Amino acid sequence: MSESSSSKIIKVSGPLVVADGMKDAKMYEVVRVSDKQLIGEVIRLEKGKASIQVYEDTSGVGPGEPVVATGETLSVELGPGLLESIYDGIQRPLKDIEAASKSPFIARGIDTPGLDRKKKWAFKPIVKVGNKVQEGDVLGEVKETTLITHRIMTPVGKSGKIIKIESGSKTIEEVIAVIEGKNGEKHEITMLQKWSIRNPRKYKGKKMPKTPLVTGMRILDTLFPMVKGGAGCIPGPFGAGKTVTQQSLAKYCNAEVIVYIGCGERGNEMTDVLQEFPELKDPNTGEPLMKRTVMIANTSNMPVAAREASVYTGITIAEYYRDMGYNVTLLADSTSRWAEAMREISGRLEEMPGEEGYPAYLGSRTAQFYERAGYIECLGSEGREGSLTVIGAVSPPGGDLSEPVTQNTLRVTKAFWGLDAKLAYRRHFPAINWISSYSLYLPNVQDYLKKEIAEDYMDIRTTMMGLLQEEAKLEEIVRLVGMESLSSKEKLIMEVAKMIREDFLFQNAFDATDAYTSLQKQYRLMKLIISFYKEASGVIDQEDFDFVKLQELSVRSDITQASFIPENEMKKFDDIENDIKEQISSLR
Amino acid sequence: MQKEYKTITKITGPLVFVEEVEGIKYEELVEITLANGEARLGKVLEAHKGMALVQMFESTQGVSTEGSKARFLGKTLELGVSEDMLGRVFSGFGRPIDDGPEIIAEKKLDVNGNPINPWSREFPNDFIQTGISTIDCLNTLVRGQKLPIFSGAGLPHSRIAAQIARQAKVRNTGEEKKEEKFAVVFGTMGVTFEEAQYFINEFEKTGAIEHSVLFINTADNPVVERIAVPRMASTAAEYLAFEKGYQVTVILTDMTNYAEALREVSAARKEIPGRRGYPGYLYTDLSTIYERAGRIKGKEGSITQIPILTMPEDDITHPIPDLTGYITEGQIVLSRELHAKGVYPPVNVLPSLSRLAPIGRKRTREDHEGLFSQLYASYARGKDVRELAVILGESALSDIDKLYLKFADEFEDQFIRQGENEDRDIEKTFEISWKLLSKLPKEELKRVKPEHIEKYMPKS
């Protein structure tokens, strides 16, 4: 850290501070602003003047106060201890902030490291002295939580021969290995590594994602699937259930590691997550969800610049676990707040605005962010594969999807789960509109579903989608001339579409059994409805067929209740299938 | 002794430029003294080397580039707080305007406050009974929540807010609560004199004034003062709640005027506007007000916020209600249609929402969850039928649709409608609900549990 005495503040305007005498500063370098030691980042340089976005409240800061460059770019600390942590936007643990502030309110100028320096971890070496390693090779392991084994990798840019490797109880700052490079230089490796948040972490190559990310939400998994390594967005007006959907994904999706970014959202909502996650059990392993989760909480009233940084902090941590060979899901709620933070800073920089005052680089920044998702081959000689799925919530003002943030996001995400206020008003949850939503990953998962679940999975899905489309058309007619004018065939379509909506798509996120449905059960559920449709199609053509009788069949309520059948009692589905056949044929 | 500057070079709208200044700080308070000796306050909006951009909280009328003096006070805008504030009326700037004595401050607090650490928050979970059926049953309010009222010009939001302030109490079944201290902090921004007076009278009449702190900025008060009001109110509320253990309800009216004041300052600064001319940071700015509601681990008190805003042209997608809805935990939307029908309180049930209601519902009675869901669904269906009836005529409706139509009418008349002084407890609300539902065929009641129908439904 070198203090150049000539670096002084010349302007303060909200989170933006301009300092002169900053000739040696570099773009995105971290600086300490004023006597209060506020953390900031250089975002523009011009003739020795640096524009700095400050990650803390700047009231009381004035011209003439010093600015100190740190020589480092804004980085995150990577190493054991990330999981179960709750950070603010620039990786300061909220718990430590509380202790340092000595108050429930966040004080300024607090400098707390992201990872615990004192905690000892049991390091288990994998390589031996004499082994040759290249960047990305696993040196050893640490059991970070009951769910995740943390792999300590050879840092990017380092390679050579292991000349020393430790074992046993170590802190993250102790040397665990020494690598001798080509020219005889010695690299001391610790478990603590740093990475600049604005640079994507390196990998060998990207691959086509092919495995579905199972979320347990029926409308997503079956109608609009996501893949491990994909990118998706959830736009929706307020009250449509963005956050509940994001939280359901965080709880139940079958990724091994979850990074959850609460970016500019409600304080109470974060508290809810903070209280709930440690108690909730992972449906796949039965362990508390927190054991696989890293949480970043930069609520709306916390400094706006830190909100801008929070998505980068989160995605860098996510990439780090991906590099270990894990399937990671990153949830960002909400990316609109991130874009607004960019707009605010851009406005203060007096940049030429693009649409709706957003900076012209909104599109490229959004694209860069979502492109950090992917199914990749990791660095290292072992051929590990990892994936990073990115799902961003978007909060379009007034629910208007034509606004810039939504539009820019749609360009780079391949799954679109559009939340609909009308469905939410009807308390149909998840309020994802089945007509406007789409997923371009359908072809990717086709093979998997056919092979692992059922040969006719895709066919049934297609039938179901067709019925829903038909219903949307028929609804117009019904609205104009009433249900009575429909033919029996059309009535049946309306009836079955209603069953699809109410018995399949409707899912209660707050009910323990209903909240998560395995792919197998999803298949059985939709099969029930489609069997009902097929069987009924055979009887409705009879002359003087009384449609009400079909509606009154007792098997109807069995189908409704089927979503509550526990995962280990699949046999019950066979019984219902039989009942459908029997009861409908009795109408002949 | 601070330096006085006679170097005011430019005045535009609420903004004053002072040059050749030294040692000024961002957000610092500035006192401008007019030639006639009158002093007015402002704050530093932008601190440059040798120049300060000052935003006045009061009118710039009479401020001149010659003869006016600026003094930088070396502190940010503060509010002197004390328990003696209870029962008092202040200006939007925190000065007593009720002929009472000055407040002897226990301490002075920066009105901007600091963000609550999400880690230190306690999740709200006490059910607040407001005595209003549409809120208690359908949009349950819990302590520490921020639940705004989205109103429109000419709708009775003030009366509803006053009714909530008057009737709100915590009802947790099963556990006896010890004596609790209540307080209401009330802030008005740019409302008419009558409206402000209505609240003051209302509070005086019911004795509520004893435990209230009022910050009054009326339409004829300086526009920029409105920017200070919610911060003054929140600071007083934080002090009462987190230092003195009060259960505080904060009512802010009207947030639309607040946002307009913000826009005015932004425009004067020639900032790049966001949607509809409002500044790009409107969301962030509003959140620093709304997020001051809540509960904190290990503290007795709590802050529950009920901001009121009037939607321009009843448009819920307007930036002010829109951004508010993204921050607050739900919204109570008022309906012009119901108001025209003479229904008080005209709560538009379908778009209204309380995000924390699931927690509140767990705290009342076992049948609440099902009742809420059933009433909501049945009323929604009834309203659909009503629309259909407009097109097809009532006679074309099926029998079941006719029942739903009747249900919707009765629901509005018996459930939504209630007296302004009627403090309906939650049991009474449930009773009305079951009575209304009993008129629908039992097969239609899919969302209430059969055992609850057995237990609570009146036998006809």
mmCIF file of N, CA and C in Angstrom, chain B residues 348-438:
data_model
loop_
_atom_site.group_PDB
_atom_site.id
_atom_site.type_symbol
_atom_site.label_atom_id
_atom_site.label_comp_id
_atom_site.label_asym_id
_atom_site.label_seq_id
_atom_site.Cartn_x
_atom_site.Cartn_y
_atom_site.Cartn_z
ATOM 1 N N ASN B 348 -59.661 -3.024 -2.723
ATOM 2 C CA ASN B 348 -59.728 -3.850 -3.924
ATOM 3 C C ASN B 348 -58.998 -5.157 -3.616
ATOM 4 N N VAL B 349 -59.777 -6.181 -3.330
ATOM 5 C CA VAL B 349 -59.218 -7.396 -2.749
ATOM 6 C C VAL B 349 -58.237 -8.111 -3.683
ATOM 7 N N LEU B 350 -58.568 -8.184 -4.966
ATOM 8 C CA LEU B 350 -57.757 -9.034 -5.840
ATOM 9 C C LEU B 350 -56.309 -8.570 -6.012
ATOM 10 N N PRO B 351 -56.040 -7.314 -6.320
ATOM 11 C CA PRO B 351 -54.630 -6.939 -6.451
ATOM 12 C C PRO B 351 -53.939 -6.654 -5.120
ATOM 13 N N SER B 352 -54.677 -6.648 -4.020
ATOM 14 C CA SER B 352 -54.027 -6.396 -2.735
ATOM 15 C C SER B 352 -53.309 -7.655 -2.281
ATOM 16 N N LEU B 353 -52.275 -7.436 -1.493
ATOM 17 C CA LEU B 353 -51.433 -8.573 -1.127
ATOM 18 C C LEU B 353 -50.632 -8.205 0.108
ATOM 19 N N SER B 354 -50.492 -9.166 0.998
ATOM 20 C CA SER B 354 -49.525 -9.000 2.072
ATOM 21 C C SER B 354 -48.568 -10.164 1.997
ATOM 22 N N ARG B 355 -47.309 -9.851 1.742
ATOM 23 C CA ARG B 355 -46.341 -10.930 1.568
ATOM 24 C C ARG B 355 -46.077 -11.681 2.852
ATOM 25 N N LEU B 356 -46.319 -11.028 3.969
ATOM 26 C CA LEU B 356 -46.006 -11.692 5.227
ATOM 27 C C LEU B 356 -47.239 -12.366 5.810
ATOM 28 N N ALA B 357 -48.347 -12.315 5.056
ATOM 29 C CA ALA B 357 -49.599 -12.874 5.561
ATOM 30 C C ALA B 357 -49.497 -14.345 5.955
ATOM 31 N N PRO B 358 -48.757 -15.181 5.199
ATOM 32 C CA PRO B 358 -48.698 -16.588 5.607
ATOM 33 C C PRO B 358 -48.224 -16.758 7.048
ATOM 34 N N ILE B 359 -47.344 -15.864 7.493
ATOM 35 C CA ILE B 359 -46.870 -15.944 8.881
ATOM 36 C C ILE B 359 -47.971 -15.505 9.816
ATOM 37 N N GLY B 360 -48.637 -14.402 9.434
ATOM 38 C CA GLY B 360 -49.712 -13.884 10.258
ATOM 39 C C GLY B 360 -50.827 -14.913 10.412
ATOM 40 N N ARG B 361 -51.133 -15.597 9.308
ATOM 41 C CA ARG B 361 -52.255 -16.548 9.341
ATOM 42 C C ARG B 361 -51.991 -17.721 10.276
ATOM 43 N N LYS B 362 -50.710 -18.047 10.446
ATOM 44 C CA LYS B 362 -50.386 -19.139 11.359
ATOM 45 C C LYS B 362 -50.659 -18.741 12.807
ATOM 46 N N ARG B 363 -50.745 -17.439 13.029
ATOM 47 C CA ARG B 363 -50.881 -16.944 14.389
ATOM 48 C C ARG B 363 -52.329 -16.732 14.813
ATOM 49 N N THR B 364 -53.277 -17.011 13.929
ATOM 50 C CA THR B 364 -54.661 -16.726 14.296
ATOM 51 C C THR B 364 -55.415 -18.006 14.621
ATOM 52 N N ARG B 365 -56.168 -18.530 13.622
ATOM 53 C CA ARG B 365 -56.936 -19.733 13.913
ATOM 54 C C ARG B 365 -56.674 -20.735 12.808
ATOM 55 N N GLU B 366 -56.851 -22.001 13.125
ATOM 56 C CA GLU B 366 -56.496 -23.063 12.182
ATOM 57 C C GLU B 366 -57.156 -22.927 10.821
ATOM 58 N N ASP B 367 -58.376 -22.374 10.795
ATOM 59 C CA ASP B 367 -59.101 -22.324 9.524
ATOM 60 C C ASP B 367 -58.759 -21.092 8.682
ATOM 61 N N HIS B 368 -57.892 -20.213 9.205
ATOM 62 C CA HIS B 368 -57.609 -18.951 8.515
ATOM 63 C C HIS B 368 -57.038 -19.179 7.117
ATOM 64 N N GLU B 369 -56.035 -20.064 7.034
ATOM 65 C CA GLU B 369 -55.367 -20.320 5.762
ATOM 66 C C GLU B 369 -56.371 -20.734 4.683
ATOM 67 N N GLY B 370 -57.199 -21.713 5.017
ATOM 68 C CA GLY B 370 -58.183 -22.203 4.060
ATOM 69 C C GLY B 370 -59.223 -21.148 3.720
ATOM 70 N N LEU B 371 -59.686 -20.441 4.748
ATOM 71 C CA LEU B 371 -60.697 -19.403 4.544
ATOM 72 C C LEU B 371 -60.196 -18.335 3.594
ATOM 73 N N PHE B 372 -58.977 -17.897 3.854
ATOM 74 C CA PHE B 372 -58.373 -16.864 3.013
ATOM 75 C C PHE B 372 -58.391 -17.307 1.556
ATOM 76 N N SER B 373 -57.901 -18.509 1.342
ATOM 77 C CA SER B 373 -57.766 -19.014 -0.005
ATOM 78 C C SER B 373 -59.136 -19.185 -0.670
ATOM 79 N N GLN B 374 -60.096 -19.683 0.094
ATOM 80 C CA GLN B 374 -61.436 -19.927 -0.437
ATOM 81 C C GLN B 374 -62.163 -18.622 -0.757
ATOM 82 N N LEU B 375 -62.117 -17.680 0.184
ATOM 83 C CA LEU B 375 -62.806 -16.398 -0.032
ATOM 84 C C LEU B 375 -62.240 -15.728 -1.269
ATOM 85 N N TYR B 376 -60.929 -15.768 -1.350
ATOM 86 C CA TYR B 376 -60.252 -15.114 -2.454
ATOM 87 C C TYR B 376 -60.674 -15.728 -3.789
ATOM 88 N N ALA B 377 -60.610 -17.058 -3.834
ATOM 89 C CA ALA B 377 -60.942 -17.754 -5.074
ATOM 90 C C ALA B 377 -62.407 -17.544 -5.440
ATOM 91 N N SER B 378 -63.286 -17.635 -4.451
ATOM 92 C CA SER B 378 -64.720 -17.518 -4.734
ATOM 93 C C SER B 378 -65.072 -16.104 -5.197
ATOM 94 N N TYR B 379 -64.459 -15.126 -4.536
ATOM 95 C CA TYR B 379 -64.742 -13.749 -4.926
ATOM 96 C C TYR B 379 -64.205 -13.473 -6.331
ATOM 97 N N ALA B 380 -63.008 -14.020 -6.621
ATOM 98 C CA ALA B 380 -62.435 -13.841 -7.961
ATOM 99 C C ALA B 380 -63.378 -14.431 -9.007
ATOM 100 N N ARG B 381 -63.903 -15.606 -8.724
ATOM 101 C CA ARG B 381 -64.833 -16.243 -9.649
ATOM 102 C C ARG B 381 -66.093 -15.396 -9.779
ATOM 103 N N GLY B 382 -66.584 -14.912 -8.646
ATOM 104 C CA GLY B 382 -67.780 -14.070 -8.661
ATOM 105 C C GLY B 382 -67.590 -12.838 -9.527
ATOM 106 N N LYS B 383 -66.394 -12.251 -9.430
ATOM 107 C CA LYS B 383 -66.137 -11.057 -10.240
ATOM 108 C C LYS B 383 -66.056 -11.393 -11.722
ATOM 109 N N ASP B 384 -65.493 -12.574 -12.025
ATOM 110 C CA ASP B 384 -65.466 -13.025 -13.419
ATOM 111 C C ASP B 384 -66.885 -13.165 -13.955
ATOM 112 N N VAL B 385 -67.723 -13.788 -13.134
ATOM 113 C CA VAL B 385 -69.111 -13.998 -13.539
ATOM 114 C C VAL B 385 -69.800 -12.657 -13.778
ATOM 115 N N ARG B 386 -69.483 -11.707 -12.912
ATOM 116 C CA ARG B 386 -70.103 -10.392 -13.054
ATOM 117 C C ARG B 386 -69.764 -9.778 -14.420
ATOM 118 N N GLU B 387 -68.503 -9.953 -14.813
ATOM 119 C CA GLU B 387 -68.097 -9.457 -16.127
ATOM 120 C C GLU B 387 -68.852 -10.156 -17.237
ATOM 121 N N LEU B 388 -68.974 -11.477 -17.060
ATOM 122 C CA LEU B 388 -69.666 -12.294 -18.043
ATOM 123 C C LEU B 388 -71.119 -11.841 -18.161
ATOM 124 N N ALA B 389 -71.702 -11.548 -17.000
ATOM 125 C CA ALA B 389 -73.112 -11.148 -16.980
ATOM 126 C C ALA B 389 -73.319 -9.849 -17.749
ATOM 127 N N VAL B 390 -72.285 -8.996 -17.735
ATOM 128 C CA VAL B 390 -72.396 -7.738 -18.477
ATOM 129 C C VAL B 390 -72.544 -8.018 -19.968
ATOM 130 N N ILE B 391 -71.810 -9.038 -20.420
ATOM 131 C CA ILE B 391 -71.854 -9.358 -21.851
ATOM 132 C C ILE B 391 -73.085 -10.161 -22.217
ATOM 133 N N LEU B 392 -73.322 -11.205 -21.423
ATOM 134 C CA LEU B 392 -74.360 -12.158 -21.812
ATOM 135 C C LEU B 392 -75.740 -11.860 -21.208
ATOM 136 N N GLY B 393 -75.727 -11.043 -20.197
ATOM 137 C CA GLY B 393 -76.984 -10.846 -19.472
ATOM 138 C C GLY B 393 -77.091 -11.861 -18.359
ATOM 139 N N GLU B 394 -77.680 -11.443 -17.242
ATOM 140 C CA GLU B 394 -77.695 -12.300 -16.070
ATOM 141 C C GLU B 394 -78.459 -13.601 -16.305
ATOM 142 N N SER B 395 -79.482 -13.522 -17.169
ATOM 143 C CA SER B 395 -80.338 -14.697 -17.356
ATOM 144 C C SER B 395 -79.583 -15.848 -18.045
ATOM 145 N N ALA B 396 -78.505 -15.504 -18.754
ATOM 146 C CA ALA B 396 -77.772 -16.542 -19.468
ATOM 147 C C ALA B 396 -76.818 -17.315 -18.564
ATOM 148 N N LEU B 397 -76.715 -16.879 -17.301
ATOM 149 C CA LEU B 397 -75.760 -17.529 -16.408
ATOM 150 C C LEU B 397 -76.273 -18.885 -15.936
ATOM 151 N N SER B 398 -75.353 -19.792 -15.675
ATOM 152 C CA SER B 398 -75.750 -21.072 -15.100
ATOM 153 C C SER B 398 -76.117 -20.862 -13.635
ATOM 154 N N ASP B 399 -76.767 -21.847 -13.058
ATOM 155 C CA ASP B 399 -77.205 -21.699 -11.663
ATOM 156 C C ASP B 399 -76.044 -21.448 -10.725
ATOM 157 N N ILE B 400 -74.973 -22.209 -10.974
ATOM 158 C CA ILE B 400 -73.834 -22.061 -10.068
ATOM 159 C C ILE B 400 -73.208 -20.679 -10.229
ATOM 160 N N ASP B 401 -73.151 -20.185 -11.463
ATOM 161 C CA ASP B 401 -72.618 -18.843 -11.685
ATOM 162 C C ASP B 401 -73.474 -17.794 -10.982
ATOM 163 N N LYS B 402 -74.762 -18.015 -10.980
ATOM 164 C CA LYS B 402 -75.641 -17.055 -10.291
ATOM 165 C C LYS B 402 -75.326 -17.008 -8.805
ATOM 166 N N LEU B 403 -75.038 -18.193 -8.243
ATOM 167 C CA LEU B 403 -74.674 -18.233 -6.826
ATOM 168 C C LEU B 403 -73.402 -17.442 -6.569
ATOM 169 N N TYR B 404 -72.460 -17.579 -7.491
ATOM 170 C CA TYR B 404 -71.201 -16.856 -7.328
ATOM 171 C C TYR B 404 -71.404 -15.350 -7.449
ATOM 172 N N LEU B 405 -72.277 -14.975 -8.362
ATOM 173 C CA LEU B 405 -72.561 -13.553 -8.530
ATOM 174 C C LEU B 405 -73.144 -12.988 -7.236
ATOM 175 N N LYS B 406 -74.043 -13.745 -6.667
ATOM 176 C CA LYS B 406 -74.669 -13.321 -5.421
ATOM 177 C C LYS B 406 -73.609 -13.266 -4.318
ATOM 178 N N PHE B 407 -72.728 -14.254 -4.330
ATOM 179 C CA PHE B 407 -71.667 -14.290 -3.324
ATOM 180 C C PHE B 407 -70.825 -13.019 -3.407
ATOM 181 N N ALA B 408 -70.434 -12.664 -4.643
ATOM 182 C CA ALA B 408 -69.579 -11.472 -4.812
ATOM 183 C C ALA B 408 -70.282 -10.231 -4.252
ATOM 184 N N ASP B 409 -71.580 -10.106 -4.549
ATOM 185 C CA ASP B 409 -72.320 -8.939 -4.055
ATOM 186 C C ASP B 409 -72.364 -8.921 -2.529
ATOM 187 N N GLU B 410 -72.674 -10.074 -1.970
ATOM 188 C CA GLU B 410 -72.792 -10.134 -0.505
ATOM 189 C C GLU B 410 -71.430 -9.951 0.159
ATOM 190 N N PHE B 411 -70.414 -10.475 -0.486
ATOM 191 C CA PHE B 411 -69.058 -10.345 0.041
ATOM 192 C C PHE B 411 -68.680 -8.868 0.157
ATOM 193 N N GLU B 412 -68.987 -8.125 -0.895
ATOM 194 C CA GLU B 412 -68.685 -6.699 -0.866
ATOM 195 C C GLU B 412 -69.514 -5.979 0.191
ATOM 196 N N ASP B 413 -70.739 -6.421 0.325
ATOM 197 C CA ASP B 413 -71.644 -5.722 1.223
ATOM 198 C C ASP B 413 -71.402 -6.065 2.693
ATOM 199 N N GLN B 414 -71.062 -7.334 2.962
ATOM 200 C CA GLN B 414 -70.969 -7.734 4.368
ATOM 201 C C GLN B 414 -69.544 -7.901 4.864
ATOM 202 N N PHE B 415 -68.666 -8.311 3.967
ATOM 203 C CA PHE B 415 -67.297 -8.571 4.404
ATOM 204 C C PHE B 415 -66.420 -7.335 4.227
ATOM 205 N N ILE B 416 -66.415 -6.806 3.000
ATOM 206 C CA ILE B 416 -65.574 -5.637 2.757
ATOM 207 C C ILE B 416 -66.125 -4.425 3.499
ATOM 208 N N ARG B 417 -67.428 -4.216 3.366
ATOM 209 C CA ARG B 417 -68.018 -3.026 3.992
ATOM 210 C C ARG B 417 -68.025 -3.142 5.510
ATOM 211 N N GLN B 418 -67.599 -2.113 6.162
ATOM 212 C CA GLN B 418 -67.754 -2.055 7.608
ATOM 213 C C GLN B 418 -67.682 -0.603 8.041
ATOM 214 N N GLY B 419 -68.054 -0.362 9.285
ATOM 215 C CA GLY B 419 -68.113 1.015 9.757
ATOM 216 C C GLY B 419 -66.729 1.564 10.021
ATOM 217 N N GLU B 420 -66.640 2.886 9.956
ATOM 218 C CA GLU B 420 -65.349 3.513 10.167
ATOM 219 C C GLU B 420 -64.900 3.340 11.611
ATOM 220 N N ASN B 421 -65.860 3.163 12.502
ATOM 221 C CA ASN B 421 -65.484 2.967 13.897
ATOM 222 C C ASN B 421 -65.719 1.535 14.353
ATOM 223 N N GLU B 422 -65.959 0.673 13.373
ATOM 224 C CA GLU B 422 -66.234 -0.721 13.725
ATOM 225 C C GLU B 422 -64.922 -1.478 13.863
ATOM 226 N N ASP B 423 -64.630 -1.904 15.072
ATOM 227 C CA ASP B 423 -63.395 -2.644 15.321
ATOM 228 C C ASP B 423 -63.742 -4.124 15.365
ATOM 229 N N ARG B 424 -63.742 -4.740 14.181
ATOM 230 C CA ARG B 424 -64.125 -6.150 14.087
ATOM 231 C C ARG B 424 -62.974 -7.017 14.528
ATOM 232 N N ASP B 425 -63.173 -7.843 15.544
ATOM 233 C CA ASP B 425 -62.055 -8.716 15.875
ATOM 234 C C ASP B 425 -62.017 -9.869 14.875
ATOM 235 N N ILE B 426 -60.930 -10.577 14.875
ATOM 236 C CA ILE B 426 -60.697 -11.569 13.831
ATOM 237 C C ILE B 426 -61.739 -12.692 13.885
ATOM 238 N N GLU B 427 -62.200 -13.014 15.092
ATOM 239 C CA GLU B 427 -63.215 -14.068 15.223
ATOM 240 C C GLU B 427 -64.497 -13.660 14.512
ATOM 241 N N LYS B 428 -64.849 -12.375 14.669
ATOM 242 C CA LYS B 428 -66.054 -11.857 14.023
ATOM 243 C C LYS B 428 -65.889 -11.937 12.496
ATOM 244 N N THR B 429 -64.705 -11.577 12.044
ATOM 245 C CA THR B 429 -64.420 -11.638 10.607
ATOM 246 C C THR B 429 -64.570 -13.073 10.093
ATOM 247 N N PHE B 430 -64.041 -14.024 10.861
ATOM 248 C CA PHE B 430 -64.162 -15.432 10.466
ATOM 249 C C PHE B 430 -65.632 -15.850 10.420
ATOM 250 N N GLU B 431 -66.381 -15.380 11.398
ATOM 251 C CA GLU B 431 -67.799 -15.736 11.469
ATOM 252 C C GLU B 431 -68.532 -15.265 10.206
ATOM 253 N N ILE B 432 -68.249 -13.999 9.833
ATOM 254 C CA ILE B 432 -68.873 -13.469 8.616
ATOM 255 C C ILE B 432 -68.446 -14.298 7.404
ATOM 256 N N SER B 433 -67.169 -14.649 7.371
ATOM 257 C CA SER B 433 -66.644 -15.413 6.238
ATOM 258 C C SER B 433 -67.382 -16.744 6.087
ATOM 259 N N TRP B 434 -67.518 -17.454 7.166
ATOM 260 C CA TRP B 434 -68.176 -18.767 7.102
ATOM 261 C C TRP B 434 -69.633 -18.618 6.695
ATOM 262 N N LYS B 435 -70.247 -17.550 7.213
ATOM 263 C CA LYS B 435 -71.653 -17.337 6.864
ATOM 264 C C LYS B 435 -71.795 -17.117 5.358
ATOM 265 N N LEU B 436 -70.889 -16.327 4.798
ATOM 266 C CA LEU B 436 -70.944 -16.073 3.353
ATOM 267 C C LEU B 436 -70.694 -17.354 2.567
ATOM 268 N N LEU B 437 -69.704 -18.123 3.015
ATOM 269 C CA LEU B 437 -69.354 -19.339 2.276
ATOM 270 C C LEU B 437 -70.456 -20.386 2.365
ATOM 271 N N SER B 438 -71.220 -20.344 3.450
ATOM 272 C CA SER B 438 -72.251 -21.367 3.627
ATOM 273 C C SER B 438 -73.315 -21.279 2.536
#
